[in-house]
Coordinates of C-alpha atoms in Angstrom, one line a residue:
Chain X
X1 CA 1.4 -74.2 -41.4
X2 CA 1.9 -72.6 -38.9
X3 CA 5.7 -73.9 -38.7
X4 CA 6.0 -73.0 -42.4
X5 CA 5.3 -69.0 -41.3
X6 CA 7.3 -69.1 -37.9
X7 CA 10.5 -69.8 -40.5
X8 CA 9.0 -67.4 -43.4
X9 CA 9.1 -64.6 -40.3
X10 CA 12.5 -65.6 -38.8
X11 CA 14.1 -65.6 -42.7
X12 CA 12.6 -62.4 -43.5
X13 CA 14.2 -60.9 -39.9
X14 CA 17.4 -62.3 -40.5
X15 CA 17.4 -60.5 -44.0
X16 CA 16.5 -57.4 -42.7
X17 CA 19.5 -58.1 -40.0
X18 CA 21.9 -58.2 -42.9
X19 CA 20.1 -55.2 -44.7
X20 CA 20.6 -53.1 -41.5
X21 CA 23.9 -54.2 -41.1
X22 CA 25.4 -53.3 -44.7
X23 CA 23.0 -49.7 -45.0
X24 CA 23.4 -48.4 -41.6
X25 CA 26.6 -47.0 -41.1
X26 CA 27.2 -45.9 -36.9
X27 CA 25.9 -43.2 -35.9
X28 CA 29.7 -41.7 -34.7
X29 CA 30.2 -42.4 -38.5
X30 CA 27.2 -40.6 -39.7
X31 CA 27.7 -37.6 -37.2
X32 CA 31.3 -37.0 -39.0
X33 CA 30.4 -37.9 -42.5
X34 CA 26.9 -35.1 -42.0
X35 CA 29.1 -32.3 -40.4
X36 CA 33.1 -33.2 -40.7
X37 CA 35.4 -31.3 -38.2
X38 CA 38.5 -29.3 -39.1
X39 CA 37.4 -29.4 -43.0
X40 CA 39.9 -26.6 -44.7
X41 CA 43.4 -26.1 -45.6
X42 CA 46.5 -24.3 -44.1
X43 CA 49.5 -22.4 -46.4
X44 CA 51.2 -25.7 -47.5
X45 CA 54.4 -23.5 -47.7
X46 CA 54.5 -22.7 -43.7
X47 CA 57.6 -24.1 -42.4
X48 CA 55.3 -24.9 -39.3
X49 CA 52.5 -26.8 -41.9
X50 CA 53.4 -30.6 -42.8
X51 CA 50.4 -31.9 -45.6
X52 CA 50.3 -35.5 -46.5
X53 CA 48.3 -36.2 -49.8
X54 CA 47.6 -40.1 -49.7
X55 CA 45.3 -42.0 -52.1
X56 CA 44.4 -42.1 -55.8
X57 CA 41.7 -40.5 -58.0
X58 CA 42.0 -44.0 -59.9
X59 CA 40.9 -45.8 -56.3
X60 CA 38.0 -43.4 -55.1
X61 CA 40.3 -42.1 -52.5
X62 CA 42.7 -39.4 -52.1
X63 CA 43.1 -37.6 -48.5
X64 CA 44.8 -34.3 -47.5
X65 CA 45.5 -33.8 -44.3
X66 CA 47.6 -30.9 -42.6
X67 CA 49.3 -30.5 -39.0
X68 CA 50.3 -27.2 -38.0
X69 CA 52.8 -28.1 -35.5
X70 CA 54.2 -25.3 -32.8
X71 CA 57.3 -24.3 -31.3
X72 CA 57.2 -27.3 -28.8
X73 CA 56.1 -30.0 -31.1
X74 CA 52.5 -29.9 -30.4
X75 CA 50.1 -30.3 -33.3
X76 CA 47.9 -27.0 -32.5
X77 CA 45.9 -27.5 -35.5
X78 CA 44.7 -30.1 -38.3
X79 CA 42.4 -29.6 -41.2
X80 CA 41.7 -31.8 -43.8
X81 CA 39.8 -32.1 -47.2
X82 CA 39.2 -36.0 -48.5
X83 CA 37.3 -37.1 -52.0
X84 CA 36.4 -40.1 -51.3
X85 CA 33.2 -42.7 -49.5
X86 CA 31.5 -41.6 -46.2
X87 CA 33.8 -43.8 -44.4
X88 CA 36.3 -42.0 -46.1
X89 CA 35.2 -38.6 -45.3
X90 CA 35.0 -39.7 -41.4
X91 CA 37.7 -41.5 -40.7
X92 CA 40.0 -38.0 -42.1
X93 CA 37.3 -36.0 -39.9
X94 CA 38.1 -37.9 -36.7
X95 CA 42.1 -38.3 -36.8
X96 CA 42.3 -34.2 -37.2
X97 CA 39.9 -34.6 -33.8
X98 CA 42.1 -37.0 -32.3
X99 CA 45.9 -35.7 -33.4
X100 CA 45.3 -32.2 -31.9
X101 CA 47.0 -31.4 -28.6
X102 CA 49.2 -34.5 -29.8
X103 CA 53.4 -35.0 -30.3
X104 CA 54.5 -35.7 -33.4
X105 CA 55.5 -39.0 -31.8
X106 CA 51.8 -39.9 -30.3
X107 CA 50.3 -38.9 -34.0
X108 CA 52.9 -41.5 -35.3
X109 CA 52.0 -44.1 -33.4
X110 CA 47.8 -43.8 -34.1
X111 CA 47.0 -46.7 -35.9
X112 CA 44.0 -47.4 -38.1
X113 CA 42.4 -50.3 -36.1
X114 CA 41.2 -47.7 -33.5
X115 CA 39.8 -45.7 -36.4
X116 CA 37.9 -48.7 -37.5
X117 CA 36.8 -49.6 -33.8
X118 CA 35.9 -45.9 -33.2
X119 CA 33.7 -45.2 -36.2
X120 CA 32.7 -49.2 -36.7
X121 CA 33.9 -49.6 -40.1
X122 CA 32.1 -52.6 -42.1
X123 CA 35.4 -54.7 -43.3
X124 CA 34.7 -53.3 -46.7
X125 CA 35.8 -49.9 -45.4
X126 CA 38.9 -50.7 -43.3
X127 CA 40.8 -49.6 -46.0
X128 CA 39.5 -45.9 -45.2
X129 CA 41.0 -46.0 -41.8
X130 CA 44.3 -47.7 -43.1
X131 CA 44.8 -44.0 -46.1
X132 CA 43.8 -41.8 -42.6
X133 CA 46.5 -43.6 -40.8
X134 CA 48.7 -42.7 -43.7
X135 CA 47.4 -39.2 -43.8
X136 CA 48.6 -38.4 -40.8
X137 CA 52.2 -40.0 -41.0
X138 CA 53.0 -38.4 -44.6
X139 CA 51.5 -35.5 -42.8
X140 CA 54.3 -35.8 -39.8
X141 CA 57.1 -36.9 -42.2
X142 CA 56.6 -33.5 -44.5
X143 CA 57.0 -31.9 -41.5
X144 CA 60.3 -33.3 -40.4
X145 CA 61.7 -33.0 -44.0
X146 CA 60.7 -29.5 -43.7
X147 CA 62.5 -29.0 -40.1
X148 CA 65.7 -31.1 -41.1
X149 CA 64.6 -33.6 -38.8
X150 CA 65.1 -36.3 -40.5
X151 CA 68.4 -38.7 -41.2
X152 CA 69.3 -39.2 -44.6
X153 CA 68.7 -43.4 -44.5
X154 CA 65.2 -42.1 -42.7
X155 CA 64.4 -39.7 -46.3
X156 CA 66.6 -42.2 -48.6
X157 CA 63.9 -45.3 -47.3
X158 CA 60.4 -42.8 -47.7
X159 CA 61.8 -41.5 -50.9
X160 CA 62.5 -45.1 -52.0
X161 CA 58.9 -46.9 -50.9
X162 CA 57.3 -43.7 -52.6
X163 CA 59.3 -43.7 -56.2
X164 CA 58.2 -47.7 -56.0
X165 CA 54.3 -47.3 -55.5
X166 CA 54.4 -44.3 -58.3
X167 CA 57.1 -45.0 -61.0
X168 CA 56.5 -43.2 -64.1
X169 CA 55.4 -45.1 -66.9
X170 CA 58.8 -46.5 -68.6
X171 CA 60.9 -45.3 -65.9
X172 CA 63.9 -48.2 -65.2
X173 CA 64.7 -49.2 -61.8
X174 CA 68.2 -47.2 -62.5
X175 CA 66.0 -44.0 -63.5
X176 CA 64.0 -44.6 -60.2
X177 CA 67.2 -44.7 -58.2
X178 CA 68.4 -41.6 -59.5
X179 CA 65.3 -39.7 -58.7
X180 CA 65.5 -41.2 -55.2
X181 CA 69.4 -40.3 -55.0
X182 CA 68.7 -36.8 -56.1
X183 CA 65.6 -36.0 -53.4
X184 CA 68.4 -37.3 -50.7
X185 CA 70.9 -35.2 -51.8
X186 CA 69.1 -32.0 -51.8
X187 CA 67.7 -32.7 -48.9
X188 CA 71.0 -33.1 -47.3
X189 CA 72.5 -29.9 -49.3
X190 CA 69.8 -27.8 -47.4
X191 CA 70.1 -29.7 -43.6
X192 CA 73.4 -30.9 -44.0
X193 CA 74.3 -29.9 -40.4
X194 CA 71.1 -32.0 -38.5
X195 CA 71.7 -35.1 -41.0
X196 CA 71.8 -37.0 -37.5
X197 CA 69.4 -35.4 -35.8
X198 CA 66.6 -37.5 -35.8
X199 CA 63.2 -37.2 -34.8
X200 CA 63.5 -35.0 -31.8
X201 CA 60.5 -33.3 -31.4
Chain L
X1 CA -8.0 -53.3 -53.4
X2 CA -4.5 -53.0 -51.4
X3 CA -3.2 -49.4 -52.3
X4 CA 0.6 -49.2 -53.4
X5 CA 2.0 -46.4 -51.5
X6 CA 5.2 -44.3 -52.7
X7 CA 4.7 -41.4 -50.6
X8 CA 6.2 -43.1 -47.7
X9 CA 10.0 -43.5 -47.3
X10 CA 12.6 -42.6 -50.2
X11 CA 11.5 -41.3 -54.1
X12 CA 12.4 -44.2 -56.1
X13 CA 14.5 -43.3 -59.1
X14 CA 16.3 -46.7 -59.9
X15 CA 13.7 -48.2 -62.4
X16 CA 16.3 -49.7 -64.6
X17 CA 16.9 -51.6 -61.8
X18 CA 13.2 -52.5 -61.4
X19 CA 10.0 -51.1 -61.6
X20 CA 7.0 -51.2 -58.9
X21 CA 4.0 -52.9 -60.6
X22 CA 1.1 -51.1 -61.7
X23 CA -1.6 -52.1 -59.8
X24 CA -3.8 -53.1 -63.1
X25 CA -1.4 -55.8 -63.2
X26 CA -1.7 -56.9 -59.8
X27 CA -5.6 -56.8 -60.6
X28 CA -5.3 -59.4 -63.8
X29 CA -3.1 -61.6 -62.0
X30 CA -5.3 -62.2 -58.9
X31 CA -7.8 -64.4 -59.8
X32 CA -4.9 -66.7 -61.5
X33 CA -3.8 -67.5 -57.6
X34 CA -7.0 -68.9 -56.5
X35 CA -9.8 -69.9 -58.0
X36 CA -8.0 -70.4 -62.1
X37 CA -5.0 -72.0 -60.5
X38 CA -4.9 -75.2 -63.6
X39 CA -2.1 -76.6 -65.2
X40 CA -2.1 -74.8 -68.7
X41 CA -0.1 -78.2 -70.0
X42 CA -4.0 -80.1 -68.4
X43 CA -5.9 -80.7 -71.5
X44 CA -8.6 -82.5 -69.9
X45 CA -10.8 -80.3 -68.2
X46 CA -11.4 -76.5 -68.3
X47 CA -9.2 -75.8 -65.3
X48 CA -6.7 -76.5 -67.9
X49 CA -8.2 -74.9 -70.8
X50 CA -9.1 -71.1 -68.7
X51 CA -5.4 -71.2 -68.1
X52 CA -4.2 -72.0 -71.1
X53 CA -6.3 -69.7 -73.0
X54 CA -5.1 -66.9 -70.2
X55 CA -1.3 -67.8 -71.3
X56 CA -2.2 -67.7 -74.8
X57 CA -3.9 -64.2 -74.0
X58 CA -0.6 -62.8 -72.8
X59 CA 1.6 -64.2 -75.6
X60 CA -0.2 -62.2 -77.6
X61 CA 0.1 -59.1 -75.7
X62 CA 3.6 -59.8 -75.5
X63 CA 4.1 -60.2 -79.0
X64 CA 1.9 -57.4 -79.7
X65 CA 4.5 -55.1 -78.1
X66 CA 7.6 -56.5 -80.2
X67 CA 5.3 -56.4 -83.9
X68 CA 5.6 -60.0 -83.5
X69 CA 3.1 -63.2 -83.7
X70 CA 2.0 -65.4 -80.6
X71 CA 3.8 -68.0 -82.0
X72 CA 7.1 -66.4 -81.5
X73 CA 7.0 -65.8 -77.6
X74 CA 8.6 -68.5 -75.5
X75 CA 8.0 -67.6 -71.8
X76 CA 10.5 -68.2 -69.1
X77 CA 11.5 -66.5 -65.7
X78 CA 13.2 -63.8 -66.7
X79 CA 15.5 -61.7 -69.2
X80 CA 18.8 -63.6 -67.2
X81 CA 17.2 -67.2 -68.6
X82 CA 16.3 -65.7 -72.1
X83 CA 19.4 -64.4 -72.7
X84 CA 21.3 -67.7 -71.7
X85 CA 18.6 -69.8 -74.0
X86 CA 19.0 -67.4 -76.6
X87 CA 22.9 -67.6 -76.8
X88 CA 23.7 -70.8 -75.5
X89 CA 20.5 -72.7 -77.2
X90 CA 21.7 -71.2 -80.7
X91 CA 25.1 -71.4 -80.4
X92 CA 24.6 -74.7 -79.5
X93 CA 22.4 -75.5 -82.2
X94 CA 24.1 -73.6 -85.1
X95 CA 27.6 -74.4 -83.8
X96 CA 28.4 -77.0 -87.2
X97 CA 27.9 -73.6 -88.8
X98 CA 31.2 -71.8 -86.9
X99 CA 32.2 -70.7 -83.7
X100 CA 32.3 -67.3 -83.8
X101 CA 30.0 -64.7 -81.5
X102 CA 30.1 -61.0 -81.9
X103 CA 28.9 -59.1 -78.5
X104 CA 30.1 -55.9 -77.1
X105 CA 31.6 -54.8 -73.5
X106 CA 28.7 -52.8 -72.3
X107 CA 26.3 -55.8 -72.4
X108 CA 24.4 -57.0 -69.1
X109 CA 26.4 -59.6 -67.2
X110 CA 23.8 -62.4 -68.5
X111 CA 25.1 -61.5 -71.5
X112 CA 28.8 -61.3 -71.2
X113 CA 28.7 -64.5 -68.9
X114 CA 26.8 -66.9 -71.5
X115 CA 29.7 -65.6 -73.8
X116 CA 32.3 -66.7 -71.1
X117 CA 31.0 -69.8 -71.0
X118 CA 30.9 -70.3 -74.3
X119 CA 34.7 -69.7 -74.6
X120 CA 35.3 -72.1 -72.2
X121 CA 34.0 -74.3 -74.3
X122 CA 35.6 -73.8 -77.2
X123 CA 33.5 -70.6 -79.2
X124 CA 35.6 -67.7 -80.0
X125 CA 33.5 -64.5 -78.8
X126 CA 34.6 -60.8 -80.1
X127 CA 33.8 -58.5 -77.4
X128 CA 33.3 -55.2 -79.0
X129 CA 34.2 -51.2 -77.9
X130 CA 31.3 -48.8 -77.7
X131 CA 31.7 -45.5 -79.2
X132 CA 32.4 -42.6 -77.0
X133 CA 29.2 -42.0 -76.5
X134 CA 28.2 -45.6 -75.8
X135 CA 26.6 -46.9 -79.1
X136 CA 27.6 -50.0 -81.3
X137 CA 27.5 -48.6 -84.3
X138 CA 27.1 -51.2 -87.9
X139 CA 30.3 -50.2 -88.7
X140 CA 32.0 -51.5 -85.9
X141 CA 29.8 -55.2 -86.0
X142 CA 30.8 -55.2 -89.9
X143 CA 34.7 -54.9 -89.3
X144 CA 34.4 -57.4 -86.5
X145 CA 32.3 -60.1 -88.9
X146 CA 34.1 -63.1 -89.7
X147 CA 33.0 -66.4 -92.1
X148 CA 32.3 -68.5 -89.1
X149 CA 30.3 -66.0 -87.2
X150 CA 27.2 -67.4 -86.4
X151 CA 25.4 -65.1 -84.0
X152 CA 25.8 -61.2 -83.1
X153 CA 24.2 -60.5 -79.6
X154 CA 24.0 -56.5 -78.7
X155 CA 21.2 -55.2 -76.2
X156 CA 18.8 -52.6 -77.5
X157 CA 19.1 -50.0 -74.7
X158 CA 21.6 -50.1 -72.1
X159 CA 21.0 -50.4 -68.5
X160 CA 23.3 -48.0 -66.8
X161 CA 23.6 -45.4 -69.4
X162 CA 20.6 -45.5 -71.3
X163 CA 21.7 -45.5 -74.6
X164 CA 20.0 -47.2 -77.7
X165 CA 21.8 -49.2 -80.2
X166 CA 21.1 -48.5 -83.6
X167 CA 19.9 -52.2 -84.1
X168 CA 17.6 -51.8 -87.2
X169 CA 20.9 -50.8 -89.3
X170 CA 22.7 -53.7 -87.3
X171 CA 19.5 -56.3 -88.3
X172 CA 19.7 -55.4 -91.5
X173 CA 23.5 -56.3 -91.8
X174 CA 23.1 -59.7 -90.1
X175 CA 20.5 -60.5 -92.6
X176 CA 22.7 -59.8 -95.4
X177 CA 25.2 -61.3 -94.2
X178 CA 23.1 -64.8 -92.5
X179 CA 23.6 -64.2 -89.3
X180 CA 21.5 -64.0 -86.4
X181 CA 21.2 -61.2 -84.3
X182 CA 19.9 -61.5 -80.5
X183 CA 19.7 -58.4 -78.7
X184 CA 18.5 -58.2 -74.9
X185 CA 15.5 -55.7 -75.2
X186 CA 15.2 -55.5 -71.4
X187 CA 15.5 -52.0 -71.2
X188 CA 13.8 -50.5 -74.5
X189 CA 10.5 -52.9 -75.0
X190 CA 7.9 -50.4 -73.8
X191 CA 10.3 -47.9 -73.1
X192 CA 11.0 -47.1 -77.3
X193 CA 9.8 -48.6 -79.9
X194 CA 10.6 -51.8 -80.2
X195 CA 9.7 -54.0 -83.8
X196 CA 11.0 -57.4 -84.5
X197 CA 10.2 -56.4 -88.2
X198 CA 11.3 -53.4 -89.0
X199 CA 14.3 -53.8 -87.0
X200 CA 15.3 -58.1 -89.2
X201 CA 16.0 -59.1 -85.1
X202 CA 16.3 -63.1 -84.6
X203 CA 16.2 -63.6 -80.9
X204 CA 15.1 -61.2 -78.6
X205 CA 15.1 -61.2 -74.7
X206 CA 12.5 -59.5 -72.2
X207 CA 11.2 -58.9 -68.7
X208 CA 8.2 -58.3 -66.9
X209 CA 9.3 -57.1 -64.2
X210 CA 11.5 -53.8 -65.8
X211 CA 7.8 -52.8 -67.4
X212 CA 5.7 -52.5 -64.2
X213 CA 4.9 -56.4 -64.4
X214 CA 5.9 -59.1 -61.6
X215 CA 9.1 -60.6 -61.3
X216 CA 10.0 -64.0 -62.0
X217 CA 8.9 -64.0 -65.4
X218 CA 10.1 -63.1 -69.2
X219 CA 10.4 -64.3 -72.4
X220 CA 12.1 -65.0 -75.2
X221 CA 11.0 -63.9 -79.1
X222 CA 12.2 -66.5 -81.5
X223 CA 11.7 -65.9 -85.4
X224 CA 10.1 -68.3 -87.1
X225 CA 10.2 -67.0 -90.8
X226 CA 13.1 -67.9 -91.1
X227 CA 12.9 -70.2 -88.7
X228 CA 15.5 -69.5 -86.1
X229 CA 16.4 -73.1 -83.9
X230 CA 17.5 -73.7 -80.6
X231 CA 18.9 -76.4 -78.2
X232 CA 17.1 -76.3 -75.0
X233 CA 18.4 -75.4 -71.5
X234 CA 15.8 -77.0 -69.8
X235 CA 14.4 -80.7 -70.5
X236 CA 11.2 -81.7 -69.4
X237 CA 7.9 -82.0 -70.3
X238 CA 8.2 -80.4 -73.8
X239 CA 6.7 -77.3 -72.6
X240 CA 7.3 -74.0 -75.0
X241 CA 7.7 -76.4 -78.1
X242 CA 10.0 -78.3 -76.3
X243 CA 12.4 -74.8 -75.7
X244 CA 12.0 -74.2 -72.4
X245 CA 9.9 -77.1 -70.1
X246 CA 8.3 -76.6 -66.8
X247 CA 5.0 -75.7 -65.9
X248 CA 4.1 -72.3 -67.1
X249 CA 3.7 -69.8 -64.0
X250 CA 0.3 -68.4 -65.2
X251 CA -0.6 -65.6 -62.9
X252 CA 3.2 -64.0 -63.6
X253 CA 2.3 -65.1 -67.2
X254 CA -1.2 -63.1 -66.9
X255 CA 0.5 -60.0 -65.5
X256 CA 3.5 -60.2 -67.9
X257 CA 0.6 -59.9 -70.6
X258 CA -1.1 -57.1 -69.0
X259 CA 2.1 -54.9 -68.3
X260 CA 3.1 -55.2 -72.0
X261 CA -1.0 -54.2 -72.9
X262 CA -0.7 -51.1 -70.8
X263 CA 3.4 -50.1 -71.9
X264 CA 2.5 -50.3 -75.7
X265 CA -1.1 -47.7 -75.2
X266 CA 0.3 -45.6 -73.1
X267 CA 4.1 -45.4 -74.3
X268 CA 3.7 -42.4 -77.0
X269 CA 2.4 -40.2 -74.0
X270 CA 4.8 -41.9 -71.3
X271 CA 8.1 -41.6 -73.0
X272 CA 6.9 -37.6 -73.9
X273 CA 6.5 -37.3 -70.0
X274 CA 9.4 -39.7 -68.6
X275 CA 11.6 -37.1 -71.4
X276 CA 10.7 -33.8 -69.7
X277 CA 11.3 -35.3 -65.9
X278 CA 14.8 -36.1 -67.2
X279 CA 15.2 -33.1 -69.1
X280 CA 14.3 -31.0 -65.9
X281 CA 16.4 -32.6 -63.8
X282 CA 19.3 -32.7 -65.9
X283 CA 18.7 -28.8 -66.6
X284 CA 18.7 -28.3 -62.8
X285 CA 21.7 -30.0 -62.4
X286 CA 23.5 -28.4 -64.5
X287 CA 22.4 -25.0 -63.5
X288 CA 23.3 -25.7 -60.0
X289 CA 26.6 -27.6 -60.5
X290 CA 29.6 -27.0 -62.3
X291 CA 31.4 -29.6 -64.5
X292 CA 28.9 -32.6 -64.6
X293 CA 29.5 -35.0 -67.4
X294 CA 26.3 -37.2 -68.9
X295 CA 27.3 -40.4 -69.8
X296 CA 26.0 -41.8 -72.9
X297 CA 24.5 -40.2 -76.1
X298 CA 21.4 -37.8 -75.3
X299 CA 20.2 -38.1 -78.6
X300 CA 20.2 -41.9 -78.8
X301 CA 18.8 -42.5 -75.1
X302 CA 15.8 -43.8 -73.5
X303 CA 13.7 -41.0 -72.4
X304 CA 13.9 -41.9 -68.4
X305 CA 17.4 -42.3 -68.1
X306 CA 20.3 -39.9 -66.7
X307 CA 23.6 -41.2 -66.5
X308 CA 25.8 -38.2 -64.9
X309 CA 29.2 -37.8 -63.4
X310 CA 30.2 -35.1 -61.0
X311 CA 33.8 -34.5 -61.3
X312 CA 35.9 -34.3 -58.3
X313 CA 33.2 -35.6 -56.1
X314 CA 33.4 -39.8 -54.9
X315 CA 30.1 -41.4 -56.3
X316 CA 29.9 -43.1 -53.3
X317 CA 29.6 -40.3 -50.8
X318 CA 27.0 -38.6 -52.8
X319 CA 24.8 -41.4 -52.2
X320 CA 25.6 -41.6 -49.0
X321 CA 24.3 -38.2 -48.8
X322 CA 20.9 -38.7 -51.1
X323 CA 20.7 -41.8 -49.7
X324 CA 17.8 -41.3 -46.9
X325 CA 15.4 -39.2 -49.4
X326 CA 15.9 -41.1 -52.7
X327 CA 16.7 -44.2 -54.1
X328 CA 19.2 -44.1 -57.6
X329 CA 22.6 -45.9 -58.1
X330 CA 26.1 -46.0 -58.6
X331 CA 27.0 -47.9 -61.3
X332 CA 24.8 -51.0 -62.1
X333 CA 22.8 -51.9 -59.0
X334 CA 25.3 -55.7 -60.0
X335 CA 28.2 -54.0 -59.2
X336 CA 27.5 -51.5 -56.7
X337 CA 28.1 -53.5 -54.0
X338 CA 31.8 -54.0 -54.7
X339 CA 34.1 -50.9 -54.9
X340 CA 35.0 -51.3 -58.8
X341 CA 33.6 -48.5 -61.0
X342 CA 31.4 -49.5 -63.4
X343 CA 32.8 -51.6 -66.0
X344 CA 30.4 -49.9 -68.4
X345 CA 31.8 -46.5 -68.0
X346 CA 35.4 -47.6 -67.9
X347 CA 34.3 -48.8 -71.2
X348 CA 33.1 -46.0 -72.6
X349 CA 36.7 -44.7 -71.8
X350 CA 36.2 -42.5 -68.6
X351 CA 39.0 -42.0 -66.6
X352 CA 38.1 -43.7 -63.0
X353 CA 37.9 -40.5 -61.3
X354 CA 35.3 -39.4 -63.5
X355 CA 33.8 -43.3 -63.4
X356 CA 33.5 -43.5 -59.5
X357 CA 31.9 -40.0 -59.8
X358 CA 28.2 -41.4 -61.1
X359 CA 24.9 -41.7 -60.4
X360 CA 22.1 -42.8 -62.1
X361 CA 18.9 -42.1 -62.2
X362 CA 16.0 -44.3 -63.9
X363 CA 12.5 -42.3 -64.3
X364 CA 9.4 -44.6 -64.2
X365 CA 5.5 -44.4 -64.8
X366 CA 5.1 -43.5 -61.0
X367 CA 7.6 -40.8 -60.4
X368 CA 6.3 -37.0 -60.3
X369 CA 7.7 -33.4 -61.5
X370 CA 7.7 -32.6 -57.8
X371 CA 10.0 -35.6 -56.9
X372 CA 12.0 -34.2 -59.6
X373 CA 12.1 -31.2 -57.8
X374 CA 13.1 -32.7 -54.7
X375 CA 15.5 -34.8 -55.7
X376 CA 17.2 -32.1 -57.8
X377 CA 17.6 -29.5 -55.4
X378 CA 19.2 -32.2 -53.0
X379 CA 21.6 -33.4 -55.1
X380 CA 22.7 -29.7 -56.3
X381 CA 23.1 -28.9 -52.2
X382 CA 24.8 -32.2 -51.9
X383 CA 27.2 -32.0 -54.9
X384 CA 28.4 -28.6 -53.8
X385 CA 29.1 -29.7 -50.0
X386 CA 31.2 -32.5 -51.4
X387 CA 33.4 -30.5 -53.8
X388 CA 34.2 -28.4 -50.5
X389 CA 35.5 -31.2 -48.8
X390 CA 37.4 -32.2 -52.2
X391 CA 40.9 -31.9 -52.3
X392 CA 41.4 -32.7 -55.9
X393 CA 38.5 -29.8 -56.7
X394 CA 40.6 -27.7 -54.7
X395 CA 43.6 -28.4 -56.6
X396 CA 42.2 -27.9 -60.0
X397 CA 40.8 -24.6 -58.3
X398 CA 44.4 -23.7 -58.0
X399 CA 45.0 -24.5 -61.7
X400 CA 46.7 -28.0 -60.7
X401 CA 46.5 -30.5 -63.6
X402 CA 46.0 -33.9 -62.0
X403 CA 47.1 -35.8 -64.4
X404 CA 51.0 -34.5 -63.1
X405 CA 50.3 -35.0 -59.8
X406 CA 52.3 -38.4 -58.3
X407 CA 49.8 -40.3 -56.5
X408 CA 50.7 -43.0 -54.2
X409 CA 47.9 -46.1 -55.2
X410 CA 47.2 -48.2 -52.5

């Protein structure tokens, strides 16, 4: 009888641990969720502001991340808004803190694993950190696009990747190609002189 | 006696998942664990007779709740078993008559997966779409009926959106066409009037734990006139008229009986009270948060259910804000651990964004107005805070149509 009760007790504590693991988010994550840093928006038409909008309502996650870059190529401000679970909100809040004071290259080098580790994201929430990394990269890209800091090949590669992901209904491969080429052409027309200038910021 | 405390910890508003046991039910059960422990199938001594008489009393009580005779009640381990027994049992017994079954896309998984299993055996199943407000109509069933249809299985009330189907109309149709009607009445029994005679039901599933009874005990109503026959799932000693072998769970069954008796006696007053709680929460949310949408018909609905979407706010983040104070669910309890939005809300034709932003509140016997007020204030505060964080809300305020945005799905 005594042995049986002990076994029951052990099973119970295992169950409780499992529940804690599922239910209890890390203190850091909860803090970012409850007191998110740098919430807000900047003027997206400002040439010094890069805006990244990633995710989709259908997936239950949308992040908007904005970076303001000064003349020395340093990120002097970052703002975000996120539609998503607590982990998505915390991931985006955390990256706004991390990228401030960084160069564009340093920001681009940020890896989702660092976010996941810092916030102790559970496995089902790793995609939130991936999305936050993508948001930073998208904002950096948008800034470089505005400033003409990309080569035509870089624009083409990026646009092709995006176009494949969000192909409109009934759009053929040729249509997608045409759309990508039009974007690249308009970019080179605007920044013709700087075509070969790559990330010098 | 042990006091059941609901004052410590979060407020419980998830009564569609399960209900706390009523102390009166526990009291009725206790002697049957120790003093009156006999096997109801023991015919040779008083221990068995006492257990059997307790089971027969419970059979009367459960039957009375749904307007059935006690002879038509088969005790099971719960509604999942009842649904399996009804659907597979009827399909197997009557397969020579036909192999077509009609059900819907908003049924509980125990029904849908039983039907899927039959499909693997060569049965054909039609899964009806609900109307936009979550109802399966008689017309929809009529249009799907075929010459080889043997069984229609439709829930009386839905566990996520609380909508109540016109089972009496569908029952009339099934009787006219000579087709069996099974209904999963787990959410409806004890909450709204359920009468197997008025509704012409052939088979009906129940469980005790959704009506303040114990977990692990359910029942299947099996009509006697005209007699409905089933192929059993569990073979053995021939308990429950051979339909469900296995020693009866006497304490559980006694508790089920008591729970059914209380539910029947208190139904008229309790349903009014629950409706008051639901309407109070709904009004406070609608007054405090713009752009909320109630999922499913408000008119044909369980009094204790509110399923509501907060546009441009993600449901899981809202749950996280509420978790410490109130237990509610986003989607059904079976699916809320996954990242997929509820299949029931999808079946209503809700866009993914609204399906992702829903909360289900389930009011029960032990909830109070004061609890509703605490929850309402917190929901309003949290939803508005998350709106301020939402890029979608911002875009909509700027006049952007989200459907025109090129999203990059990941």
